[in-house]
Tab-separated table of C-alpha atoms in Angstrom:
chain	number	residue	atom	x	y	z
F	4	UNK	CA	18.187	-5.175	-16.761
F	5	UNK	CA	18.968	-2.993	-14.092
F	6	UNK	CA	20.782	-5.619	-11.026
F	7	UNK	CA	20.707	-4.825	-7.895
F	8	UNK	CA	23.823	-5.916	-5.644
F	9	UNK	CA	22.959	-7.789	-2.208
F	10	UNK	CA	24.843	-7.701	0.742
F	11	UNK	CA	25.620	-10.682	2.957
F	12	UNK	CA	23.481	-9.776	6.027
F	13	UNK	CA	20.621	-8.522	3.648
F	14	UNK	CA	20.347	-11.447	1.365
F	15	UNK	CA	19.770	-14.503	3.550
F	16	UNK	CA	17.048	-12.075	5.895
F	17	UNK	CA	14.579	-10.981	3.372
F	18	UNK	CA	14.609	-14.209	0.792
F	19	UNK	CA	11.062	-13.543	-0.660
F	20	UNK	CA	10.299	-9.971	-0.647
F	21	UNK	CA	11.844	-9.485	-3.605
F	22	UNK	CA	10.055	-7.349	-6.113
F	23	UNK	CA	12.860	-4.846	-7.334
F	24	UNK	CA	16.040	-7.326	-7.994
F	25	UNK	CA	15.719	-9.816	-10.553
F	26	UNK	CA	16.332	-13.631	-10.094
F	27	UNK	CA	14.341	-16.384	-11.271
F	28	UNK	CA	10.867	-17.306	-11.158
F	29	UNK	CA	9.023	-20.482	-10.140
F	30	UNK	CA	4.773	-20.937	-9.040
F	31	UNK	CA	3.363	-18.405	-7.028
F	32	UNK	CA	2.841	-19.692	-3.253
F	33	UNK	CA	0.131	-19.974	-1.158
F	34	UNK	CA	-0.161	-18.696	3.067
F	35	UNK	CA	2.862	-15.633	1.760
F	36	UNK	CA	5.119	-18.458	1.297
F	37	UNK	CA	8.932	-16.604	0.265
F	38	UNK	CA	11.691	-17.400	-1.735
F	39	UNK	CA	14.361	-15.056	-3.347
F	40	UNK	CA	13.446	-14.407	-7.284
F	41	UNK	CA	11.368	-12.645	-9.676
F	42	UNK	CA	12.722	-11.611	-12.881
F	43	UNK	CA	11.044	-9.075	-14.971
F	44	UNK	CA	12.253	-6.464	-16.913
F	45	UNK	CA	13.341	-2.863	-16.769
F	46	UNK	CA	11.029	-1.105	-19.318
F	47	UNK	CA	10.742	2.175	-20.096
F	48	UNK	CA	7.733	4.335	-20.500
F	49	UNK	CA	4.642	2.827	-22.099
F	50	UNK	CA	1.672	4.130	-22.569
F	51	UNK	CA	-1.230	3.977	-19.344
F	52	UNK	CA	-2.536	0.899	-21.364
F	53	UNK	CA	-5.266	-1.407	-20.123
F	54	UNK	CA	-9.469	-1.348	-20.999
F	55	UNK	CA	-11.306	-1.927	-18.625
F	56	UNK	CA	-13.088	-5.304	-19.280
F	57	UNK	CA	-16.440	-7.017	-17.674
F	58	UNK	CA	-15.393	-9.533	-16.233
F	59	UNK	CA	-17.135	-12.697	-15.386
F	60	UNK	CA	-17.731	-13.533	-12.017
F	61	UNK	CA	-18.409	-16.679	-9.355
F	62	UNK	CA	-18.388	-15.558	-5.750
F	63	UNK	CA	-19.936	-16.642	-2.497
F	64	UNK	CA	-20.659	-14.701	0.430
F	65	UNK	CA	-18.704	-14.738	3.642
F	66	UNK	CA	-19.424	-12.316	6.321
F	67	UNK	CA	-19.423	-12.562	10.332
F	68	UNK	CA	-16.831	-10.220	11.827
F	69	UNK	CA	-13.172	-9.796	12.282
F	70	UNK	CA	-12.058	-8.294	15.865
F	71	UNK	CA	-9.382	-6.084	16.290
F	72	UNK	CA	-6.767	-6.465	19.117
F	73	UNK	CA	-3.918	-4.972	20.410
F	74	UNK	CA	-3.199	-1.935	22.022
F	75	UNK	CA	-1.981	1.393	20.846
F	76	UNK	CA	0.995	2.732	21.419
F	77	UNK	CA	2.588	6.250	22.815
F	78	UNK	CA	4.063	8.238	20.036
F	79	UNK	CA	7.368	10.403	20.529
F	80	UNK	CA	7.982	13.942	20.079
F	81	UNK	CA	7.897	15.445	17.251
F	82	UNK	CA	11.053	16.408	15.071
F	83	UNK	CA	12.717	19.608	13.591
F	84	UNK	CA	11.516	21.740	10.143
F	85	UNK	CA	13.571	20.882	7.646
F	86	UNK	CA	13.910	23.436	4.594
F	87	UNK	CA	10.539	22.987	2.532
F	88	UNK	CA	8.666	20.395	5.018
F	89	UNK	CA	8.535	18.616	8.142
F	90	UNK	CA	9.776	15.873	9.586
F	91	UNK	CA	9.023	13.800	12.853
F	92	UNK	CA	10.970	10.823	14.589
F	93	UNK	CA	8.976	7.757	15.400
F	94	UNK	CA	8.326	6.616	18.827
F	95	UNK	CA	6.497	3.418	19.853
F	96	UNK	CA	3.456	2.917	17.647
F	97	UNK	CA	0.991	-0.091	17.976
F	98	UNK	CA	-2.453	-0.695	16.969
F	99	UNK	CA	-5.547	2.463	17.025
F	100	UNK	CA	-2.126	4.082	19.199
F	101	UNK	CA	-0.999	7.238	18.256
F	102	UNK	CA	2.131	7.248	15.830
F	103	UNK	CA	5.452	9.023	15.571
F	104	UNK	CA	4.191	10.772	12.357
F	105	UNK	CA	1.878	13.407	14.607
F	106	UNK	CA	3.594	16.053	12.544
F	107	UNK	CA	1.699	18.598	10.003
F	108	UNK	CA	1.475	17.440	6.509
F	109	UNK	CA	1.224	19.735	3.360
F	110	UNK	CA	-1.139	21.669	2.507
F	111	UNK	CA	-2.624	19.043	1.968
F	112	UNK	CA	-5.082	18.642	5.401
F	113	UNK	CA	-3.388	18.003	8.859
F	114	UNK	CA	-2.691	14.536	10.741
F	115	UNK	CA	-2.329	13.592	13.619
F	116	UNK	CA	-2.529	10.956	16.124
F	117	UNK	CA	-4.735	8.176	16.745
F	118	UNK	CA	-6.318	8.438	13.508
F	119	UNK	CA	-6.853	11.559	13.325
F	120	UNK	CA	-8.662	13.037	9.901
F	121	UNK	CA	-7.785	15.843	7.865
F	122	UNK	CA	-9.342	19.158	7.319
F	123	UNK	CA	-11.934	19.912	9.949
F	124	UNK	CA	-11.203	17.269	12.019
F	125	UNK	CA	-13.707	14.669	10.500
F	126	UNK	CA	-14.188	11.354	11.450
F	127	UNK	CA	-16.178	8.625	9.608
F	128	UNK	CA	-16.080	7.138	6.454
F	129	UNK	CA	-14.034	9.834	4.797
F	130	UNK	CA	-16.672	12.255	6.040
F	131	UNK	CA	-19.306	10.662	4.498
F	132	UNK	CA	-22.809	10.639	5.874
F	133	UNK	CA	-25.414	8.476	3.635
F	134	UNK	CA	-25.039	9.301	-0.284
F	135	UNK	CA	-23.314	11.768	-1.067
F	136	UNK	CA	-23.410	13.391	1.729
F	137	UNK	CA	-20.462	14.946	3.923
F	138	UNK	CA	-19.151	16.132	7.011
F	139	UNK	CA	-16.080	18.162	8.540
F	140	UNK	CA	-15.794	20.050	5.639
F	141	UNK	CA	-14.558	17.099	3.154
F	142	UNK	CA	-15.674	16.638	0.057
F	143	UNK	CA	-18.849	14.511	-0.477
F	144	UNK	CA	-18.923	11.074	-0.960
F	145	UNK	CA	-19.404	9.855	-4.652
F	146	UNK	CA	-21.867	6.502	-4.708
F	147	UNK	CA	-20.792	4.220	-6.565
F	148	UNK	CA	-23.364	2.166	-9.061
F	149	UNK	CA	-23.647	-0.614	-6.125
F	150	UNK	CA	-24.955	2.059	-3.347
F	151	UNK	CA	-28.741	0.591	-3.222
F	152	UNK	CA	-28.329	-2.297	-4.366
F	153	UNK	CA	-29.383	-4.577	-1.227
F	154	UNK	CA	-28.240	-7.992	-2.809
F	155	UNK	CA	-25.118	-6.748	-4.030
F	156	UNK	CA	-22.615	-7.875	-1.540
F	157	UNK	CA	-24.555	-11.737	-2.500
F	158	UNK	CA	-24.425	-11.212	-5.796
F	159	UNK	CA	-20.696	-10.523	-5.897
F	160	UNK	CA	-19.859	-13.246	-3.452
F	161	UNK	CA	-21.980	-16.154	-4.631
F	162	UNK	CA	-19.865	-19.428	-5.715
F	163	UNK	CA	-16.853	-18.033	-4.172
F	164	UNK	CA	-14.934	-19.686	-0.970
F	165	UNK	CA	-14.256	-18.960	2.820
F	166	UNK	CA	-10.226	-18.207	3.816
F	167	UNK	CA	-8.850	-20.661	5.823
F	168	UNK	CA	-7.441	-18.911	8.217
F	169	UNK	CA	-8.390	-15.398	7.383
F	170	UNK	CA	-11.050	-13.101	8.868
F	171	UNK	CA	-14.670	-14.564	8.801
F	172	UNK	CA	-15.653	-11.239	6.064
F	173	UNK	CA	-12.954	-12.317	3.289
F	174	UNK	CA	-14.340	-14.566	0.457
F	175	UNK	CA	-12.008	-16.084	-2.611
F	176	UNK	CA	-13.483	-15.402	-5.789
F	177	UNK	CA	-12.562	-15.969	-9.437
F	178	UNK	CA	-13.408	-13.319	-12.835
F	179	UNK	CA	-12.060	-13.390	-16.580
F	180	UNK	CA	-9.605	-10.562	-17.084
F	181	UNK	CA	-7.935	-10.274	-20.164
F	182	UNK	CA	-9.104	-13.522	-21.256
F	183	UNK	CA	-7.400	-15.137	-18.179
F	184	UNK	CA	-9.369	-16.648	-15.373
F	185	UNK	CA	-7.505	-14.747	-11.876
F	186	UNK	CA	-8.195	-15.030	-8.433
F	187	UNK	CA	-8.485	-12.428	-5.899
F	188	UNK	CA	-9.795	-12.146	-2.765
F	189	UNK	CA	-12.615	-9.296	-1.112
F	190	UNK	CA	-13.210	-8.324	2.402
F	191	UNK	CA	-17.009	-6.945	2.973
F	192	UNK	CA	-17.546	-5.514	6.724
F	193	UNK	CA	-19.501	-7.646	8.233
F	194	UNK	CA	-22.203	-5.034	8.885
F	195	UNK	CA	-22.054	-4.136	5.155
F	196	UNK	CA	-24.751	-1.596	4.350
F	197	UNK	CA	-25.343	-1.081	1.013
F	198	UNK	CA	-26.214	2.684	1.672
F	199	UNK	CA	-23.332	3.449	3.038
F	200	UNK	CA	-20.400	4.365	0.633
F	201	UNK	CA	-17.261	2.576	1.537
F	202	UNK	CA	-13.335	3.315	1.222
F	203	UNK	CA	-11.750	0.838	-1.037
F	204	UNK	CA	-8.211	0.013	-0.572
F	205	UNK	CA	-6.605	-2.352	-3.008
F	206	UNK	CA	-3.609	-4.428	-1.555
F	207	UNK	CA	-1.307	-6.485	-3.501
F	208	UNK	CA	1.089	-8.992	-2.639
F	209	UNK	CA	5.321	-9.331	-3.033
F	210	UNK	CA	7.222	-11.537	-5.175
F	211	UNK	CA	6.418	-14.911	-3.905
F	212	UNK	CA	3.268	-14.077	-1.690
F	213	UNK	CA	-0.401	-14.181	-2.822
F	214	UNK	CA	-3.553	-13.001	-2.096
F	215	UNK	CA	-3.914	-15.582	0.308
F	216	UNK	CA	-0.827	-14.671	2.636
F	217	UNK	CA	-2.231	-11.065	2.336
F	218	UNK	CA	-5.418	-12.060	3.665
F	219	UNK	CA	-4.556	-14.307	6.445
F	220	UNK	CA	-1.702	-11.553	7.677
F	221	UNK	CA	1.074	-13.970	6.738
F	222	UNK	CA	4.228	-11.442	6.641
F	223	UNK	CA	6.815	-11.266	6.790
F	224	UNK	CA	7.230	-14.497	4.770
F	225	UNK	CA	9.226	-16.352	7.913
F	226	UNK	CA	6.625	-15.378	10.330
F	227	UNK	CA	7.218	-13.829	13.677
F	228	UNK	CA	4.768	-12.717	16.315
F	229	UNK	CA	0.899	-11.052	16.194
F	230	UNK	CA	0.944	-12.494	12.161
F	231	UNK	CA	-2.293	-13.667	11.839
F	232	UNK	CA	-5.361	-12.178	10.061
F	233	UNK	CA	-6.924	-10.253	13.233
F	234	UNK	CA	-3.756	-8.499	13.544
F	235	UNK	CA	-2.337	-8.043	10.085
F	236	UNK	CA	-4.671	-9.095	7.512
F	237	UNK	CA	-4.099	-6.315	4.271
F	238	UNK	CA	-1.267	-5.250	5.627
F	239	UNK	CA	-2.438	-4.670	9.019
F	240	UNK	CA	-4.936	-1.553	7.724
F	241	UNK	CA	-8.342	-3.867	8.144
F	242	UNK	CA	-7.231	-3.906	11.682
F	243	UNK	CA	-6.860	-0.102	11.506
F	244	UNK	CA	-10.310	0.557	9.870
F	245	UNK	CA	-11.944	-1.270	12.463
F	246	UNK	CA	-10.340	0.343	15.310
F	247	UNK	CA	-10.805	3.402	13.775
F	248	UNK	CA	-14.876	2.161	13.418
F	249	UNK	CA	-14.442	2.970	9.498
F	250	UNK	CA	-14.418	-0.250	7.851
F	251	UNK	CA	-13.259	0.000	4.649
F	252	UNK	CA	-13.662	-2.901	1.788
F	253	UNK	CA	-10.494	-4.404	0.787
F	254	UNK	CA	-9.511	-6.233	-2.430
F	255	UNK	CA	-6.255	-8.504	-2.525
F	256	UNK	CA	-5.579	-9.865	-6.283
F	257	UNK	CA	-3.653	-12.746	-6.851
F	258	UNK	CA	-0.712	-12.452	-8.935
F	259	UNK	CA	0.815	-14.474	-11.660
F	260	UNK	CA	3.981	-16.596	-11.089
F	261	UNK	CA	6.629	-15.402	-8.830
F	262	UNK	CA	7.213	-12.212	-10.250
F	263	UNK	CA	3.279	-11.439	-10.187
F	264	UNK	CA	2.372	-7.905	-11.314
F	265	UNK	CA	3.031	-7.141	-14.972
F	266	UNK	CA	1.639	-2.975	-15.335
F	267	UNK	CA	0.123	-3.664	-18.523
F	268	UNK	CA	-1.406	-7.202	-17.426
F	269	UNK	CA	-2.516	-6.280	-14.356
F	270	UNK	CA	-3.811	-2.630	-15.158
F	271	UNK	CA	-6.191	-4.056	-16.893
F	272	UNK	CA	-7.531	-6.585	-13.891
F	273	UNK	CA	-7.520	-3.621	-11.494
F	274	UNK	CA	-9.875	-1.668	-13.880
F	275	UNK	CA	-11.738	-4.981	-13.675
F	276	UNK	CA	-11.828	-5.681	-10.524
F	277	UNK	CA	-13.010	-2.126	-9.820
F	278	UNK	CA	-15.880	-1.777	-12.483
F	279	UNK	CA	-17.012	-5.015	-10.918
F	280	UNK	CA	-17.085	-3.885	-7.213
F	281	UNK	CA	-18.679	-0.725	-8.388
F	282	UNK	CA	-21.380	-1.894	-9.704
F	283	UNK	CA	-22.330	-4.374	-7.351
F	284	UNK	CA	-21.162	-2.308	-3.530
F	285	UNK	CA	-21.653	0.641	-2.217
F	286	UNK	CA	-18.044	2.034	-2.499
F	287	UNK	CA	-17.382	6.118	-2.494
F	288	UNK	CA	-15.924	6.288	-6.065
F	289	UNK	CA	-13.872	9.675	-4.958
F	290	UNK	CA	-11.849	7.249	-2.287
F	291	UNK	CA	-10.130	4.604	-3.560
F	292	UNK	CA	-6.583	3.426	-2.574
F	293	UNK	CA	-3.981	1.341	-3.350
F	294	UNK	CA	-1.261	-0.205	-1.202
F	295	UNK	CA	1.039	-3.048	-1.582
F	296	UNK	CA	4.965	-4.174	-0.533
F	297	UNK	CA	7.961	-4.781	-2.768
F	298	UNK	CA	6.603	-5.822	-6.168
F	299	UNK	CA	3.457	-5.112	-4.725
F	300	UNK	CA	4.630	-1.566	-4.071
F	301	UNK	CA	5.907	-1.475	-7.630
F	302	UNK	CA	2.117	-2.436	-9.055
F	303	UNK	CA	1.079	1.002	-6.428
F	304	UNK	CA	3.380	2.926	-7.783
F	305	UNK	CA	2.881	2.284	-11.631
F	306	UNK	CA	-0.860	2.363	-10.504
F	307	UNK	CA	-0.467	5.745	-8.674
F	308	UNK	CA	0.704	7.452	-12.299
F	309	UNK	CA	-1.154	5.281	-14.318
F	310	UNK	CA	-4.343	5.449	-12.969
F	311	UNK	CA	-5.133	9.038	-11.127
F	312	UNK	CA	-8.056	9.550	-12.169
F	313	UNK	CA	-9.491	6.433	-10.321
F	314	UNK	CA	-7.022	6.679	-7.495
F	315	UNK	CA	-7.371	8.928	-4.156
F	316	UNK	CA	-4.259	7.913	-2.882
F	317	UNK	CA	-1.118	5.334	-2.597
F	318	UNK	CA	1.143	4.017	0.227
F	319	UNK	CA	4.126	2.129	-0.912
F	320	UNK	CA	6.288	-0.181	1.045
F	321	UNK	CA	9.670	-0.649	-0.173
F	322	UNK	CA	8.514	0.591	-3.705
F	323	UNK	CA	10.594	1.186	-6.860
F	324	UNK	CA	10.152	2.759	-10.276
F	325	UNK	CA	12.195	0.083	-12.162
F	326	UNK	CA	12.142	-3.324	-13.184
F	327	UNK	CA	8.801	-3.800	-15.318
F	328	UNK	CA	7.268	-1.132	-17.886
F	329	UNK	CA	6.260	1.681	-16.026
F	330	UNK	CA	3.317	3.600	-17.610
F	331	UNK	CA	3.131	6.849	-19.171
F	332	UNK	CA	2.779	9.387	-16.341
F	333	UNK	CA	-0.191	12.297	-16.759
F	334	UNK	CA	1.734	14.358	-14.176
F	335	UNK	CA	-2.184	14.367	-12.192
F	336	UNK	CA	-2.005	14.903	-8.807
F	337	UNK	CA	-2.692	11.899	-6.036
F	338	UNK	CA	-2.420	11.849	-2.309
F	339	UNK	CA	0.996	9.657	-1.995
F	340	UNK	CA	2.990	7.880	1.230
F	341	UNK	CA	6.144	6.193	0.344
F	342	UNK	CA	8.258	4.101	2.948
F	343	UNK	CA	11.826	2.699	2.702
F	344	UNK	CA	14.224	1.180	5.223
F	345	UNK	CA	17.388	2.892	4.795
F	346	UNK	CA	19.711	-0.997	5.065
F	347	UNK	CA	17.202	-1.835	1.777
F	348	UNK	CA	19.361	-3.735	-0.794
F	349	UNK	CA	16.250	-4.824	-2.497
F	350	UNK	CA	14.110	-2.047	-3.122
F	351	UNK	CA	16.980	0.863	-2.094
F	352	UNK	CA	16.229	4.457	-0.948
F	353	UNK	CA	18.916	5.188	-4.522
F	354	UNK	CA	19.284	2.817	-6.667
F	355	UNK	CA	22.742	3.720	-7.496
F	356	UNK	CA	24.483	0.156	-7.863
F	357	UNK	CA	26.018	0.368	-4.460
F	358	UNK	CA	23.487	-0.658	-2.102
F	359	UNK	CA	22.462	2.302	0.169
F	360	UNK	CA	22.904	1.988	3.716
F	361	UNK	CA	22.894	4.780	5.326
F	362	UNK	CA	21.187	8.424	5.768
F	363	UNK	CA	23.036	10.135	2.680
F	364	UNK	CA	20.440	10.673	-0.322
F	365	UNK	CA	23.354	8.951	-2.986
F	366	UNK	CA	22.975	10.075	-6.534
F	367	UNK	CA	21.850	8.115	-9.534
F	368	UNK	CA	21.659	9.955	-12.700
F	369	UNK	CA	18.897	7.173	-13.681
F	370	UNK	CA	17.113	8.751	-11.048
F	371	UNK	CA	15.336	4.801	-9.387
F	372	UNK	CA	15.045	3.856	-6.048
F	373	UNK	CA	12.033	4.813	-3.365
F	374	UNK	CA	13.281	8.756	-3.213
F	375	UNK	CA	12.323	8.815	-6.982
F	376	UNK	CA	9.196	7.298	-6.267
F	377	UNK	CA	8.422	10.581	-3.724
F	378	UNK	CA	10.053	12.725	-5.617
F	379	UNK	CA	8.066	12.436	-8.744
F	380	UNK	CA	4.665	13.025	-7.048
F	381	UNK	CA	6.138	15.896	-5.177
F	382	UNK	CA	6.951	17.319	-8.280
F	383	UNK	CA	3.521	16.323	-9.836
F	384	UNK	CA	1.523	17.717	-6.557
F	385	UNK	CA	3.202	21.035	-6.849
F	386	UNK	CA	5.394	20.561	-3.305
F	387	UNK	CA	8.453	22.505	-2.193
F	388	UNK	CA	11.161	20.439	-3.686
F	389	UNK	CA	13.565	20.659	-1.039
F	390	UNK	CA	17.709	20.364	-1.109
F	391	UNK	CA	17.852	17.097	1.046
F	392	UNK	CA	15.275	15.136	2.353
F	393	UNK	CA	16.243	14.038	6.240
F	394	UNK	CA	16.108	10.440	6.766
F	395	UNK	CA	16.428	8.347	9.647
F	396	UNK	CA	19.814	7.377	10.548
F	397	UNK	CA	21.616	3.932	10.767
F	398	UNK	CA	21.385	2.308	13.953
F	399	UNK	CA	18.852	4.610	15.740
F	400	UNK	CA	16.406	1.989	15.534
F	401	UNK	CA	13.444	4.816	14.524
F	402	UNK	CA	11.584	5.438	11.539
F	403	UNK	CA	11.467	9.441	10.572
F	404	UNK	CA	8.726	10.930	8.658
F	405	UNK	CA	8.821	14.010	5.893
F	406	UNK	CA	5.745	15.638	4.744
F	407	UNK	CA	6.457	17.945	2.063
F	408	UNK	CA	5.011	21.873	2.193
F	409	UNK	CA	3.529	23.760	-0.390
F	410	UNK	CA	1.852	20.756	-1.836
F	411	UNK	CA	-1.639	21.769	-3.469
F	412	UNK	CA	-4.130	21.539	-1.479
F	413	UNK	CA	-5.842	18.131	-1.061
F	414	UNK	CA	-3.064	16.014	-2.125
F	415	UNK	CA	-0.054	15.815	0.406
F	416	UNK	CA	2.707	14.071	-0.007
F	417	UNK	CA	4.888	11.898	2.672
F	418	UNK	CA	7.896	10.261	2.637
F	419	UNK	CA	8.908	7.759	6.184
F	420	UNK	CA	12.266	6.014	6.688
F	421	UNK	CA	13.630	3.597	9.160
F	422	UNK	CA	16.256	2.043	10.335
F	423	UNK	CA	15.797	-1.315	8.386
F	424	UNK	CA	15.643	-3.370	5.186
F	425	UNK	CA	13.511	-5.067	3.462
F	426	UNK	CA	9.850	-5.468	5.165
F	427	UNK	CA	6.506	-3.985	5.500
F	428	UNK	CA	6.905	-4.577	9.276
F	429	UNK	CA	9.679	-3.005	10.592
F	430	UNK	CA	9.362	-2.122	14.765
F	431	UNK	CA	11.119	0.964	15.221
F	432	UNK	CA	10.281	2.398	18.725
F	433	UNK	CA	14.365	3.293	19.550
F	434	UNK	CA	14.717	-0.124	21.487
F	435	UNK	CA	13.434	-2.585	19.717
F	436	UNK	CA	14.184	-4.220	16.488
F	437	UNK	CA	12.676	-7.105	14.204
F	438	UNK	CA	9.325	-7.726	12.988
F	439	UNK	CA	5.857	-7.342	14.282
F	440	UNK	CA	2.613	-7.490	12.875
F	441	UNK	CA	0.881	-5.864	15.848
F	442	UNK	CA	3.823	-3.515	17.209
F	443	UNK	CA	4.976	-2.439	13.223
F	444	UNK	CA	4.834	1.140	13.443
F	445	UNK	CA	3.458	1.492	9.341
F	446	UNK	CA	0.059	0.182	9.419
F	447	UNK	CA	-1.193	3.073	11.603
F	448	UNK	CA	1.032	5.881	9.569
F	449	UNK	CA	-0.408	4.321	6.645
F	450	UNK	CA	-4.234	4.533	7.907
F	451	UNK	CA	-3.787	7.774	9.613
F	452	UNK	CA	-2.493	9.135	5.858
F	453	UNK	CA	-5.964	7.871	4.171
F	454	UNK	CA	-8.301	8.688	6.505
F	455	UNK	CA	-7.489	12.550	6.009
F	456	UNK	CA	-9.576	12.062	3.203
């Protein structure tokens, strides 16, 4: 069991969004509710493990709309070429506002600001027009089973339960997996059309949280300001999607006791949970994502070389590649964003024993810790490996972005870093500090990253 060591400013800050240390476990709470814990093992590689099962299902149907507010934000200049990619300093970033991270990505298809696409410039459902059909120069949508299926979105919901306190579109629903009854939670645009296919972006919680924090926008666990569903629900990307006027379905599953995601558990209720939604809504099967924070993160990451070939892409926040069996990788290629805080003694940058705190890349010869995470699907995508990667230095109060060259084409990979620890809601504008569900400069990065594609 690899330990990780805390430091006395660190610890008492980010109780709860553990996912990487170990600790103890208790009952998994309700509304992101955080405590400090969450043992689980370091394994090594397993195989990719997990059939995917049919899994029974009670839902009912929710829908009505969830508004987006806020207002964007100016982003800052861009930054210098660094040896084998590019990297950009954050300025101010708020919601639909354009984002530090305006630099050029791989080879993968540009970004830019304001939700900008990737290759040709498309907008819209990942280019897609109808089934099948495409525009912009991506790639076509591929329908899913559910595409035509005008009582699917009722069918799937029926019997399930309204979010108290979460967007008027999310419904709580139950299915078997692996001979367990779980819970996990769907957002359906409002406007659903079942002829239209859909992003889907699976979110998972932290140590601690649940699918019902998730929903409802409740991070970080203490609270602060603009956490509430409107503003943060799914990590503040259904926000994103609407302002962007590409709503995307979202899936939150509900872990299992305080250290919730178990790869070779939980594999198997993603396959699940995705056969299901296939069959039943109109999802683009070609554009599926996953995203999550701390052990969340960890679930992305094992998912994001476990599970390529049903994966378009993964953003990780605070992610590591230890502390539960990690499955075998296939090396396949998959559009990947990684970010870490540089002050993280929870999920570090290195994982070298010593608690990483500033800008220097450490060494590990284990070779864990968020770099590794990047790293590993640089390697896999083909990128420019480069000497160092620049990160953001300690007390700037800015996050820095890296987009790695050379990467093959489709599948670019990023790596952002800020002046922080432990959270998925870091405001780094220069000025300010803390957390902000409306003003946290990742959840546009992170949409801006999938809607290239």
């Amino acid at each position: 069991m690899r330990v990780v060591r805390f430091n006395a400013v660190a610890l008492p800050l980010f109780l709860g969004f553990l996912g990487c240390s170990s600790g103890t476990g208790g009952t998994a709470s309700q509304g992101g509710a955080s405590a400090n814990g969450g043992t689980s093992g370091r394994g090594g590689a397993t195989g990719s493990g997990g059939v995917t099962g049919s899994g029974g299902v009670t839902s009912s149907g929710g829908s009505g709309s969830g508004g987006a507010t806020g207002s964007g934000g100016a982003s800052s200049s861009g930054g210098t070429t660094n040896s084998g990619g590019t990297t950009s300093l954050g300025g101010a970033t708020g919601r639909g506002g354009a984002t530090g991270s305006g630099g050029a990505t791989g080879s993968g298809g540009a970004t830019g600001s304001g939700g900008a696409t990737g290759s040709g410039g498309a907008t819209g459902l990942g280019g897609a027009t109808g089934l099948g059909g495409s525009t912009g120069g991506l790639p076509a949508a591929v329908p899913s089973a559910g595409c035509g299926k005008a009582d699917g979105a009722k069918t799937l919901t029926t019997g399930g339960s309204s979010v108290a306190s979460g967007l008027l579109t999310s419904t709580r629903l139950k299915i078997t997996s692996g001979g367990q009854s779980r819970e996990y939670i769907i957002d359906i645009p409002a406007d659903y059309d079942p002829t239209h296919p859909y992003r889907l972006i699976f979110s998972w919680h932290q140590a601690y949280g649940s699918d019902t924090g998730n929903a409802i926008g409740q991070y970080p666990a203490f609270n602060g300001p603009n956490f509430d569903a409107t503003n943060y629900a799914y990590f503040g990307l259904h926000r994103e999607a609407t302002a962007a006027n590409q709503p995307a379905i979202f899936v939150a599953p509900q872990g299992i006791t305080n250290s919730p995601w178990d790869y070779n558990r939980d594999v198997v209720l993603f396959d699940d949970l995705l056969a299901l939604i296939d069959a039943n809504l109109c999802i683009d099967d070609s554009r599926v994502f996953t995203t999550g924070f701390s052990f969340g993160a960890m679930m992305s990451y094992a998912l994001s070389i476990g599970r390529q070939s049903k994966l378009r892409g993964a953003v990780t926040m605070e992610a590591a590649n230890y502390n539960f069996t990690q499955p075998t990788n296939s090396n396949a290629p998959i559009a990947y964003m990684g970010v870490t805080g540089m002050n993280d003694c929870i999920c570090p940058w290195v994982n070298d024993g010593s608690c990483n705190t500033g800008s220097s890349n450490g060494n590990s010869a284990a070779k864990e810790g968020g770099k590794y995470c990047v790293l590993q699907h640089a390697q896999d995508n083909g990128c420019t490996i480069p000497a160092t990667i620049t990160t953001t230095t300690s007390g700037s109060k800015k996050y820095l972005c890296y987009d790695f060259e050379g990467c093959k084409a489709g599948y670019p990979v990023k790596v952002c870093t800020f002046d922080g620890a432990h959270t998925p809601s870091a405001v780094d504008d220069g000025t300010n500090g803390g957390d902000d569900g409306l003003k946290a400069f990742v959840p546009p990065l992170a949409w801006q990253f999938i809607a290239q594609f």
